XYZ file of C-alpha atoms in Angstrom:
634
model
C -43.825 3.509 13.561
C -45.353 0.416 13.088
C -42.931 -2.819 12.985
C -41.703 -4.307 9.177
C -43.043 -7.693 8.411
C -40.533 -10.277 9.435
C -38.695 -11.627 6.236
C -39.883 -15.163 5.901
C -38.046 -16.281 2.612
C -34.668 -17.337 2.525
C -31.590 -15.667 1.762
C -31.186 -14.060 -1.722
C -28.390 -16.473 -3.264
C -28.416 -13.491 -6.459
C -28.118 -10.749 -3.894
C -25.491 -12.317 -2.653
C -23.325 -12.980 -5.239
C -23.557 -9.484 -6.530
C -22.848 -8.191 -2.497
C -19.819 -10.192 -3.221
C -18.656 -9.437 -6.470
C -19.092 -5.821 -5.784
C -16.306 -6.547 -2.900
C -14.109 -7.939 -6.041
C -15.021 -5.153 -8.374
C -17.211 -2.158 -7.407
C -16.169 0.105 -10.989
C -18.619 -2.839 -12.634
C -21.489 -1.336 -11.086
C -23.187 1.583 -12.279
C -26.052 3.720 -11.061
C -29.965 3.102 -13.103
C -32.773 4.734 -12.364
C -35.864 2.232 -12.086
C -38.494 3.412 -14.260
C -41.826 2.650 -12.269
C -40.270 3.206 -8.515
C -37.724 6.081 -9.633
C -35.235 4.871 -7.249
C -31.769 4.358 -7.947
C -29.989 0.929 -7.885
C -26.521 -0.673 -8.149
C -26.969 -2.873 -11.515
C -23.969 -4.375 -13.232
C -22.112 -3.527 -16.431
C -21.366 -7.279 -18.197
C -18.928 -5.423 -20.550
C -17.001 -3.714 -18.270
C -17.169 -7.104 -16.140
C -15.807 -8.822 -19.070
C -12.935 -5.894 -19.569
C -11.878 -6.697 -16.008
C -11.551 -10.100 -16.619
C -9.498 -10.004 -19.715
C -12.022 -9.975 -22.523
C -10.261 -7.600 -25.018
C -12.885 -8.326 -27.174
C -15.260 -7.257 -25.487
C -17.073 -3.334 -27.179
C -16.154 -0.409 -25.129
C -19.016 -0.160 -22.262
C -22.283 2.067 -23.341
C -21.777 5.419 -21.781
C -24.076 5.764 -18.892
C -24.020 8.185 -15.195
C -20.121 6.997 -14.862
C -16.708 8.901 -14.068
C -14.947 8.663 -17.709
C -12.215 9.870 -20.147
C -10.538 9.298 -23.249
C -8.712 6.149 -22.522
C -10.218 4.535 -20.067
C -11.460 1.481 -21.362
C -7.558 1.038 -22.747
C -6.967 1.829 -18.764
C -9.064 -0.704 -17.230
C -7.903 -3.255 -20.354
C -4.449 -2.587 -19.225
C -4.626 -3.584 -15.453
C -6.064 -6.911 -16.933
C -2.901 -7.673 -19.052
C -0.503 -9.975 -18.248
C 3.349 -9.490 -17.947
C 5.953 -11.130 -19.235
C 8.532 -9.468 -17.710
C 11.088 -10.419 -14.400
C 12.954 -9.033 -11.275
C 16.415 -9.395 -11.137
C 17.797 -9.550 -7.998
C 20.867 -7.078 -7.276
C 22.881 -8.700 -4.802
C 25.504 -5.941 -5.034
C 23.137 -3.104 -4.538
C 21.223 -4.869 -1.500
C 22.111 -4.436 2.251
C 22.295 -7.161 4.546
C 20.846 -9.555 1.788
C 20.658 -12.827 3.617
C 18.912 -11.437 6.663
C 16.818 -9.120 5.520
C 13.035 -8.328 4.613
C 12.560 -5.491 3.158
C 12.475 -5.081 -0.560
C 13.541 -2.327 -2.840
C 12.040 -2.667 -7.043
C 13.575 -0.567 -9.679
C 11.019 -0.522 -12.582
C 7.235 0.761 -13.890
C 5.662 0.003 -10.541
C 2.155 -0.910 -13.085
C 4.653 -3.808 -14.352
C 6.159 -4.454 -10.381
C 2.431 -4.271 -9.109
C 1.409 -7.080 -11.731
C 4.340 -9.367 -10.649
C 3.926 -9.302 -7.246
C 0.059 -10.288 -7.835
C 0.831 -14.248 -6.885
C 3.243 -13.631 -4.101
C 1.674 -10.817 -1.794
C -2.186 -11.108 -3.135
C -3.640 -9.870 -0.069
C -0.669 -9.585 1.974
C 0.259 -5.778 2.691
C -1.781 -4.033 5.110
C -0.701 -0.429 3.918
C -0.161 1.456 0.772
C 1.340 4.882 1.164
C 1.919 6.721 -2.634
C 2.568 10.428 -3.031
C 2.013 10.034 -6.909
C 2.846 12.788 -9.234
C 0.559 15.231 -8.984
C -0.231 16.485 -12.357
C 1.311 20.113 -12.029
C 2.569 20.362 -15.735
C 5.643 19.476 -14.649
C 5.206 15.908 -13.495
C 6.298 12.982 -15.095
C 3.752 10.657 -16.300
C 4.052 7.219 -17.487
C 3.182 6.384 -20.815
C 0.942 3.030 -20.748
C -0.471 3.549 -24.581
C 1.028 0.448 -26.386
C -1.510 0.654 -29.023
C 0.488 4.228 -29.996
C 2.395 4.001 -33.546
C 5.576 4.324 -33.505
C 5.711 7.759 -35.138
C 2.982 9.104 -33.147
C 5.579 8.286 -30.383
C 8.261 10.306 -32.086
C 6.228 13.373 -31.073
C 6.385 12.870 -27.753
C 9.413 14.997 -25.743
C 10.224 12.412 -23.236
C 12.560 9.688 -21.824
C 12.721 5.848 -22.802
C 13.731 3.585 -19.786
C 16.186 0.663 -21.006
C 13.070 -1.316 -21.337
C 11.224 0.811 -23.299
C 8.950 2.255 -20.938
C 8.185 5.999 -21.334
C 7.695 8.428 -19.737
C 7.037 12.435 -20.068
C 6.255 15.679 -18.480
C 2.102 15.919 -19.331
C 2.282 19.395 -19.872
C -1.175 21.275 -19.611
C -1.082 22.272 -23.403
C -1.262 18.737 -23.833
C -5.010 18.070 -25.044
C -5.971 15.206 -22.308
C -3.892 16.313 -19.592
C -6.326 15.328 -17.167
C -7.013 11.913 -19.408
C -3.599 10.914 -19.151
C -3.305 11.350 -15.461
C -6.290 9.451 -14.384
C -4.787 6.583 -16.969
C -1.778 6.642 -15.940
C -3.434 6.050 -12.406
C -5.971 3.427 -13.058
C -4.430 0.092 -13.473
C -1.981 0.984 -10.685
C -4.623 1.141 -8.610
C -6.502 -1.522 -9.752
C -3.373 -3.770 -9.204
C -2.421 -2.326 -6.061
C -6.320 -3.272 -4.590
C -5.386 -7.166 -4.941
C -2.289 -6.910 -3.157
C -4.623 -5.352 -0.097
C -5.237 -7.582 3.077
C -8.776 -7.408 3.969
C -8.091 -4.885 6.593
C -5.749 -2.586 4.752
C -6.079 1.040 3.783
C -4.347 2.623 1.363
C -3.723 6.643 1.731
C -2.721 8.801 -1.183
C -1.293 12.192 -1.210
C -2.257 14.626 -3.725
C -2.754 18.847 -3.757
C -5.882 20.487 -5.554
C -4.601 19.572 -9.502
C -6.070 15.893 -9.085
C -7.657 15.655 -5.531
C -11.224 15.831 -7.522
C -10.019 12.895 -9.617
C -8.343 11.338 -7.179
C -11.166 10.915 -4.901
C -13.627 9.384 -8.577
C -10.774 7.077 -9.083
C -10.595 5.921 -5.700
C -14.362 5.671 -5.490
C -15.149 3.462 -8.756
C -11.496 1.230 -7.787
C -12.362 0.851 -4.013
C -16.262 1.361 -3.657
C -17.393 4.417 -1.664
C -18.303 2.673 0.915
C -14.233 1.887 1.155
C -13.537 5.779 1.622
C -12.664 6.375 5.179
C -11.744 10.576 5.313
C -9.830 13.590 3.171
C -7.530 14.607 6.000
C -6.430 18.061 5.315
C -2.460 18.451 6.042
C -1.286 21.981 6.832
C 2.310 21.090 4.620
C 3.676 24.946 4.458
C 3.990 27.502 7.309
C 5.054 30.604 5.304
C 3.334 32.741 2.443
C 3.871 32.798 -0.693
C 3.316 36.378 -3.072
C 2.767 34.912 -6.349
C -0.757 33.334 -5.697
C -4.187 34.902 -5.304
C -4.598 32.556 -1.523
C -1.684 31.411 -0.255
C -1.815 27.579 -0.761
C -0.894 25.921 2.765
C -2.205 21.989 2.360
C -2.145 18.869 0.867
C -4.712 16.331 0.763
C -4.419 12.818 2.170
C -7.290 10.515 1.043
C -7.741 7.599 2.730
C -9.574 4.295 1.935
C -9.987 0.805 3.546
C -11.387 -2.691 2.490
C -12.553 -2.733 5.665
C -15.151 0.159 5.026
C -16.810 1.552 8.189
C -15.448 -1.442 10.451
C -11.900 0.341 9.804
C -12.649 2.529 12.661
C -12.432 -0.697 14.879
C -9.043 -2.016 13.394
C -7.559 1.183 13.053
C -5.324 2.376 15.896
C -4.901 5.325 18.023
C -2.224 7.922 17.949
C -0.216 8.294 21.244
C -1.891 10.806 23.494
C 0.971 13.908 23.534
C 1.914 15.249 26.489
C 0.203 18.812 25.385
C -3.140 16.497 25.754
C -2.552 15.303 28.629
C -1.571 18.603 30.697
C -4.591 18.877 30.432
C -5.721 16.555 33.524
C -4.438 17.854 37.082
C -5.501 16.659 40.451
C -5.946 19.905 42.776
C -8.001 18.430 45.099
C -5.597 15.347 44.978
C -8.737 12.779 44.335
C -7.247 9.199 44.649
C -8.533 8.458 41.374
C -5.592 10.881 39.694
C -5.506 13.531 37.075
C -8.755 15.007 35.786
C -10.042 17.733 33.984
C -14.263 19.380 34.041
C -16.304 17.980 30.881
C -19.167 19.333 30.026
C -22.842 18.428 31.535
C -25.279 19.214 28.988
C -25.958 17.983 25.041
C -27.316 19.577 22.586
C -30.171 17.908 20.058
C -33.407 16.515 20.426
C -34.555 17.528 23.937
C -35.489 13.458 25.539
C -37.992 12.971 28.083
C -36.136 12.337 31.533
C -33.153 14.461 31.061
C -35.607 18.107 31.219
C -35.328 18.498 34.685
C -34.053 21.213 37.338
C -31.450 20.199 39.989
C -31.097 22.525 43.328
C -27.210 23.053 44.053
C -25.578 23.025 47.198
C -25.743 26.492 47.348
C -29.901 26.666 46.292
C -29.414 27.464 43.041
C -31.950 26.134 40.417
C -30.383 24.740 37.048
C -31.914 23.530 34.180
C -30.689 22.881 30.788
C -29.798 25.930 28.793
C -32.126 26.086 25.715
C -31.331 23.338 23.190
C -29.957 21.111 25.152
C -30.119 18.555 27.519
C -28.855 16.372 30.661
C -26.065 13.623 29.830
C -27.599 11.491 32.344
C -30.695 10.895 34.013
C -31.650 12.376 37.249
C -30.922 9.730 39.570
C -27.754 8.993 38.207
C -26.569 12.507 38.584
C -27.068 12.748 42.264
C -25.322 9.043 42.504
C -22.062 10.692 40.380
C -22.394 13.655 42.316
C -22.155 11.379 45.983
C -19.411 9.731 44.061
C -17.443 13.109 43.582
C -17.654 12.865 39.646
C -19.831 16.432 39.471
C -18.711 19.614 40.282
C -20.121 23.288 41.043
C -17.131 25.192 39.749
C -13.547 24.946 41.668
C -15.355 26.821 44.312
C -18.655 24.945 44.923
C -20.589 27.768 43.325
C -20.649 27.759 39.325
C -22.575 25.582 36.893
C -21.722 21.569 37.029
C -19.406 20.045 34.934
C -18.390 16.458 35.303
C -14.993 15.033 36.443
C -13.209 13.069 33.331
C -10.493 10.829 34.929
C -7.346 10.518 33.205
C -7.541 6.948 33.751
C -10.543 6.234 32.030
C -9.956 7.934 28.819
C -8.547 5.447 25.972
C -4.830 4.654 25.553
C -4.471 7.180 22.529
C -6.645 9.800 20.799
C -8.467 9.432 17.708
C -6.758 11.144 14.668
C -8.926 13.925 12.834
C -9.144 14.886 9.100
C -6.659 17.929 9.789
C -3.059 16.889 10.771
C -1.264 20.387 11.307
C 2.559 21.099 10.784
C 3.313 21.273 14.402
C 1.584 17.290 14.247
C 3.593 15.337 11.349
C 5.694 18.365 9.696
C 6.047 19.983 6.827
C 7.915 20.575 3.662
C 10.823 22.073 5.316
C 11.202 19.556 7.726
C 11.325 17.289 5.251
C 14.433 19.137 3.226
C 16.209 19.531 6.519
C 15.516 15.778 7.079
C 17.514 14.561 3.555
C 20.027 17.591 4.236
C 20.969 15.383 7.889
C 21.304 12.547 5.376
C 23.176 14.054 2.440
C 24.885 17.035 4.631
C 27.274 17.701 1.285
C 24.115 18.209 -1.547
C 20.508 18.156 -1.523
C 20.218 15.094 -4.274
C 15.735 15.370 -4.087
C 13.601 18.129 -4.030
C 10.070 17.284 -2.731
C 10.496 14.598 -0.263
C 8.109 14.104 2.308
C 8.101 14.625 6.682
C 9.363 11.352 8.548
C 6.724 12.573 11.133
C 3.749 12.402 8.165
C 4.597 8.640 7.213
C 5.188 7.712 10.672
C 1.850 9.133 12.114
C -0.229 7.135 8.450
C 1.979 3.781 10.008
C 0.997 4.215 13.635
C -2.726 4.738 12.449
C -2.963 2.210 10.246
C -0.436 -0.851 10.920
C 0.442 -3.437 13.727
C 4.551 -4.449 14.464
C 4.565 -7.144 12.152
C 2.647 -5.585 9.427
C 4.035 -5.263 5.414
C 3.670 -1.472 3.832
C 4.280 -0.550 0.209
C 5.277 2.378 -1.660
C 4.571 1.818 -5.072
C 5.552 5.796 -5.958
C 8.614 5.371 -3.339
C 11.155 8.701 -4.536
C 13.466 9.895 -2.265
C 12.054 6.264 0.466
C 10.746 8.139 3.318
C 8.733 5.321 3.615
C 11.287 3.179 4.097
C 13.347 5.729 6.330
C 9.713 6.194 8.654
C 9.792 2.411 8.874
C 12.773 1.553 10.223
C 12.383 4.790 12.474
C 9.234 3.672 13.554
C 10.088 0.524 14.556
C 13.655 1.256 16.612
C 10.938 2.986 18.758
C 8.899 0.808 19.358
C 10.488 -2.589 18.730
C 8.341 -3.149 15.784
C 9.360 -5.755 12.726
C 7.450 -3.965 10.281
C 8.797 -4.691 6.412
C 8.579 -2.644 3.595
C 8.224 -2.570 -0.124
C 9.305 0.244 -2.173
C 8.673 0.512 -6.027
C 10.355 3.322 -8.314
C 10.822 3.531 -11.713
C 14.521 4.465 -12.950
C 14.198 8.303 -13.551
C 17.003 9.865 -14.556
C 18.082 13.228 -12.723
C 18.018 16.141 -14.777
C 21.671 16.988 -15.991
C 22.431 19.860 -14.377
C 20.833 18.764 -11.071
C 22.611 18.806 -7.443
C 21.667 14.883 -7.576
C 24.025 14.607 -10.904
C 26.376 16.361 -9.520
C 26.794 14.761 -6.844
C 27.179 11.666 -8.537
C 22.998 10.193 -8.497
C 22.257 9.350 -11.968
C 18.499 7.739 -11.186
C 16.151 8.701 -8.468
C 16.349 5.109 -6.998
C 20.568 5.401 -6.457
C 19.741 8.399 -4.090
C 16.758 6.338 -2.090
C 19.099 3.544 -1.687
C 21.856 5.597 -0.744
C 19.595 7.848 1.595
C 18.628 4.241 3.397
C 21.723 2.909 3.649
C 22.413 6.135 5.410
C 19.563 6.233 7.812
C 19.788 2.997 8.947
C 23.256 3.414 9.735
C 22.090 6.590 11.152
C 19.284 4.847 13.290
C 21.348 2.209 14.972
C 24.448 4.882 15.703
C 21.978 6.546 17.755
C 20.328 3.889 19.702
C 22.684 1.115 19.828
C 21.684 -0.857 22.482
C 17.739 -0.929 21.733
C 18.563 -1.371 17.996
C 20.892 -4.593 17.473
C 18.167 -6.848 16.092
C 16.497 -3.721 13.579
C 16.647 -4.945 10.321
C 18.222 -1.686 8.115
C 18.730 -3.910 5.080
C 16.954 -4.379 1.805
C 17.110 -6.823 -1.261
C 16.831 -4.840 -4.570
C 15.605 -5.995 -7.561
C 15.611 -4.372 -10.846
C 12.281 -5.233 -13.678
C 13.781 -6.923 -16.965
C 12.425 -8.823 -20.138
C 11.813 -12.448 -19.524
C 14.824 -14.939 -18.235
C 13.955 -17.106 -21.331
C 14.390 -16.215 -25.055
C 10.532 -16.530 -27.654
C 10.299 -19.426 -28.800
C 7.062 -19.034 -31.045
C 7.982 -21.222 -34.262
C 7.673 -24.845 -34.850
C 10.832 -26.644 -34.312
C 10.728 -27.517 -38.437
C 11.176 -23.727 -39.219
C 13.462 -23.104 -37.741
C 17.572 -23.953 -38.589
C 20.060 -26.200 -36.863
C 21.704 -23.483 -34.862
C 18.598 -21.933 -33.103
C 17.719 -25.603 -32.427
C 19.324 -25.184 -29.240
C 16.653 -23.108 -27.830
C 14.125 -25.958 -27.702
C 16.674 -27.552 -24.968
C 17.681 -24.346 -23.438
C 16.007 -21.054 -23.927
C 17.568 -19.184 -21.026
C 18.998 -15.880 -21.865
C 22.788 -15.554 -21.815
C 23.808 -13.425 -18.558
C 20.659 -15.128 -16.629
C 22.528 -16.233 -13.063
C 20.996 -18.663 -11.008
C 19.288 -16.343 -8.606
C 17.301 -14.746 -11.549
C 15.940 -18.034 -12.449
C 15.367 -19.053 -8.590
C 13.484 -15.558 -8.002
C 11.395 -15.775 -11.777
C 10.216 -19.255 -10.432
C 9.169 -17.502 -7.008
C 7.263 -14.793 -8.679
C 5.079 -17.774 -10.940
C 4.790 -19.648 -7.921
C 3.380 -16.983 -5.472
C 6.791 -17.421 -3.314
C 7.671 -14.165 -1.315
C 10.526 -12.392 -2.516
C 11.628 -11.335 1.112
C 12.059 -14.984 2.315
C 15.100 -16.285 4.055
C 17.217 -18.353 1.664
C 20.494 -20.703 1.612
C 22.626 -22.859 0.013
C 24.943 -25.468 -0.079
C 26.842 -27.487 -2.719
C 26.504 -31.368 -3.222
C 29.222 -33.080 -5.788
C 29.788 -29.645 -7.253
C 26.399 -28.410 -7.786
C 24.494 -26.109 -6.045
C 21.439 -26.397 -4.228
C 18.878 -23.487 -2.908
C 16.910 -23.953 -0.283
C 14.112 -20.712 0.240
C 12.468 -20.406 3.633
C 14.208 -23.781 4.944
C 12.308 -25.894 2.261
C 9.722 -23.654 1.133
C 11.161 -24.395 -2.537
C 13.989 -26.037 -3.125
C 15.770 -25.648 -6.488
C 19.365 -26.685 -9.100
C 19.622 -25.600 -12.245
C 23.599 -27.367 -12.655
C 23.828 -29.907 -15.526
C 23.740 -33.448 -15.232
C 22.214 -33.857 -11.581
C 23.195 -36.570 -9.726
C 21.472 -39.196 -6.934
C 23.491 -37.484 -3.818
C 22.072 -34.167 -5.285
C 18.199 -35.433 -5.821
C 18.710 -37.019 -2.182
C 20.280 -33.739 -0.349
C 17.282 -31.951 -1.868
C 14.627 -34.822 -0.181
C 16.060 -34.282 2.724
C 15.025 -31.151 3.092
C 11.296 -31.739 3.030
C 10.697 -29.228 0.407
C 6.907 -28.117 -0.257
C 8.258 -27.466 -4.290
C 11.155 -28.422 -6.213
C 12.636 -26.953 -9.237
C 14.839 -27.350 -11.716
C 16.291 -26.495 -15.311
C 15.425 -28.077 -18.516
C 19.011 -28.565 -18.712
C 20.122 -30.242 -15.872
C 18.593 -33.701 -17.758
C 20.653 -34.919 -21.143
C 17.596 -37.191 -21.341
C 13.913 -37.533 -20.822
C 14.365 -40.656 -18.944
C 16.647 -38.668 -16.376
C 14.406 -36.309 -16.117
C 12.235 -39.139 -15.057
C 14.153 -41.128 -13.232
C 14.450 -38.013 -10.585
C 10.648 -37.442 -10.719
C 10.222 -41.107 -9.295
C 13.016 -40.406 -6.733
C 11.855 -37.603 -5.320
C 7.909 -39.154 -5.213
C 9.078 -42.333 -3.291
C 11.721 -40.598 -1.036
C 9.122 -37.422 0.027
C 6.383 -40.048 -0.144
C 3.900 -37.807 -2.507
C 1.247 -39.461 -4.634
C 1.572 -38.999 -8.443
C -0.899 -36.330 -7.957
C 1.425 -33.907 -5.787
C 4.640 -34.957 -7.150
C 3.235 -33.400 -10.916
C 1.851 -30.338 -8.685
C 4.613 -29.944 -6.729
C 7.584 -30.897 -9.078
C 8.472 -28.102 -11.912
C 11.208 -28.484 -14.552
C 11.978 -24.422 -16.191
């Protein structure tokens, strides 16, 4: 070989910014063939750029070598549409509400996903979904707005109290496959932004979308992003009725981090079958070891072809193939050094001594994970039934062990995981278990929309009406669980959660000019808050618009009557009471907030309203500049 030409321009500012946008958004890129090289190269689609970024304007994309179906386009238009819609908090529902950090989210998890775009952009370091898998049974949701009415009427399904659908995709229906993979799109698409650069997302599905599961996952997260399709051995028995027995799931895994995952990633504790493995019969100081092998196979390199004489005046060479690990001067200095061996007795073929000591802290995981490793169906029924000994309220959760071997490979003690397809929250039962052993803080989010249980179900029986009463039940009941059985090593384990349920907007249309409309709907130019709307669902709205985590400590306190909320000890600080007073404005100064907020209707005037601007600028001593940034009236 004869050495490339050193590069003497500079850096490609184009390249670049196309290296850079493909991080952003690797389904704009498409493969063209170059007509006068015949290579292929990564060129970008402009229209399905501009879909992405909101243009729905924009033509459908010309069809080119691309992973596609009926709907698509609407798919990837979708993820780019804003929400109007809000979380309610459910103080009732939640556990431990002032302490905690763990969230639980009734609702579409596409419309959950979108919301919690500003606050946790970036922010969770693993996504765990088990999504439905498309067996003709499965529910799927129903994203089609553009859908008439009566076209709707045909549909068999369920309508959420928002209006959300969703329907068993049945495999008579004519784009069963379609309506999977759109269903699965934007919630993807979402779910990428919410990412940290290092995260990895892992998805479980069986052999009825694994093919489109892995496209989907390509175009979303690049293939460069895809890390492995681990193979996990979920049943143990047989089963009659099919031609093979089925026996696995898949697990497909993906990173931002590409290739450089394999340095961030962890390793899984080394059992104590692996290391039985290392004894010490010869009691070497150095401890436990076990005989590794001396040769390699592959290309045969000059300097590790030659023959050794043992002790015993034996010749040895390297069997056909293969090779020496080391060179020949180094294997006489290992072999002074008691690292080779001729056998147990002196008189076999070497091997080489492999210390317990030096070996690394854990093992790498590989693409099959069997049931005897992270469990299996079964397991996972027995698991609710020690939960819910009385009824079996869900049907196909999933193994503590599985979601507790994906965190241990995948997340730090502090880290934030989400569960944006949460059921039965094994998730959230693997997290607390996870970290009462090993003192982690780990915090989850779960998302799950509000299916009801079939009527004649054990769960309705039993009392569950929706899928998310029995997850918050079931994690009330494992943490509880958790801490009865380690109490001393579990005091400080956060087992709560804050729940919040998705709903229409806190504040009522307002789309007409003020001249049309009449003097009694005048009053929603001065206060347009929906009746019912508490204080903490304005307080939490604001947090979602202002990229404010949901999970954050918060308090309050009341000054001449009114009360004030303080997030995060000043984070955002926030009334909403009527007529606010100078002891009020100065409680909330003294709390150094970063924002303040408050109502429309807290000032009977505009020069109240600024009369309290200029307080607040001269007593937190912000320019007019950060006073308008950080000052917001609702």
């Amino acid at each position: 070989m004869k050495p490339n030409k050193l590069e003497l321009n500079s850096v490609d500012g184009t390249q670049l910014n196309l290296e850079a946008l493909y991080q952003i958004a690797p389904s704009c890129f498409t493969e063209v063939k170059d007509d006068k090289t015949g290579e292929l190269r990564h060129v970008v689609n402009f229209k399905t750029l501009r879909q992405l970024l909101g243009d729905n304007a924009v033509e459908d994309a010309d069809e080119m070598y691309q992973f596609t179906w009926p709907g698509k386009q609407e798919a990837r238009r979708e993820a780019a549409r804003p929400t109007t819609k809000t979380l309610r908090p459910v103080v009732e529902d939640s556990v431990d509400w002032d302490n905690t950090q763990n969230l639980y989210i009734e609702g579409d998890n596409l419309e959950v996903l979108k919301l919690l775009q500003k606050s946790y952009m970036g922010k969770v370091k693993m996504i765990y979904i088990d999504p439905p898998y498309n067996t003709g049974n499965d529910f799927v949701y129903d994203d089609d707005f553009a859908v008439s009415q009566d076209d709707y009427d045909l549909f068999s399904g369920n309508v959420d109290e928002l209006g959300n659908r969703y329907r068993k995709n049945t495999e008579s229906n004519g784009r069963f496959h379609s309506d999977w993979c759109s269903m699965m799109y934007p919630r993807l698409m979402v779910a990428k932004s919410l990412l940290s650069d290092s995260g990895s997302i892992f998805l479980t599905l069986d052999d009825h979308e694994i093919v489109n599961g892995r496209k989907l996952m390509d175009e979303i997260f690049g293939e460069k992003s895809f890390i492995s399709t681990v193979i996990w051995e979920n049943f143990y028995g047989r089963s009659n009725a099919a031609a093979i027995s089925p026996a696995h799931n898949y697990i497909l895994i993906y990173s931002k981090a590409g290739e450089e995952w394999k340095n961030i990633r962890n390793l899984l504790p080394r059992d104590l079958k692996s290391s039985e493995k290392y004894k010490n019969p010869d009691n070497d100081p150095r401890g436990p070891w076990r005989l590794g092998p001396i040769f390699a196979s592959g290309e045969r390199h000059e300097g590790l072809m030659y023959t050794i004489k043992t002790p015993t005046g034996r010749l040895i060479s390297p069997p056909k193939g293969s090779h020496w690990r080391m060179l020949e001067d180094v294997f006489w200095a290992m072999y002074k050094d008691g690292r080779i061996m001729f056998g147990m007795n002196g008189t076999g073929s070497p091997a080489i001594k492999l210390f317990l000591k030096d070996v690394q802290d854990g093992i790498v995981p590989r693409s099959i994970w069997t049931y005897d490793e992270v469990g299996h169906t079964q397991d996972a029924k027995r698991e609710i039934q020690q939960i819910f000994p009385d009824e079996m309220p869900f049907d196909t959760p999933k193994p503590l062990k599985l979601i507790k071997q994906i965190i241990q490979i995948s997340c730090r003690n502090t880290d934030v995981i989400m569960d944006f397809f949460s059921g039965s929250a094994t998730t959230a039962h693997a997290v607390m278990q996870q970290n009462a052993e090993d003192d982690g803080n780990r915090k989850y989010i779960m998302v799950q929309l509000p299916e009801e249980t079939p009527d004649d179900s054990a769960a309705r029986k039993a009392g569950y009406n929706t899928i998310p009463e029995i997850a918050k039940e079931r994690i009330r009941r494992a943490g509880k669980k958790i801490k009865e059985e380690s109490p001393l090593t579990t005091q400080n384990l956060d087992t709560g959660f804050r729940v919040f349920r998705l709903a229409d907007s806190n504040f009522e249309e307002v789309k007409k000019a003020p001249s049309e409309y009449d003097q009694s709907q005048l009053d929603l130019f001065l206060n347009n808050v929906k009746s019912g709307r508490t204080d903490l669902d304005l307080l939490f709205g604001a947090m979602l618009s202002w990229g404010v985590q949901l999970s954050l400590p918060m308090t309050s306190e009341e000054v001449d009557g009114k009360m004030i909320y303080s997030v995060n000890d000043g984070d955002l600080v926030a009334c909403f009471a009527d007529d606010i007073t100078e002891n009020i404005v100065k409680a909330m100064a003294d709390k150094q907030p970063l924002r303040v907020l408050f109502r429309d209707s807290c000032f009977a005037r505009d020069d109240a309203k600024i009369n309290v601007f200029e307080t607040l600028k001269q007593l937190l001593d912000w320019s007019e500049e950060e006073a308008i940034k950080n000052i917001k009236v609702i």
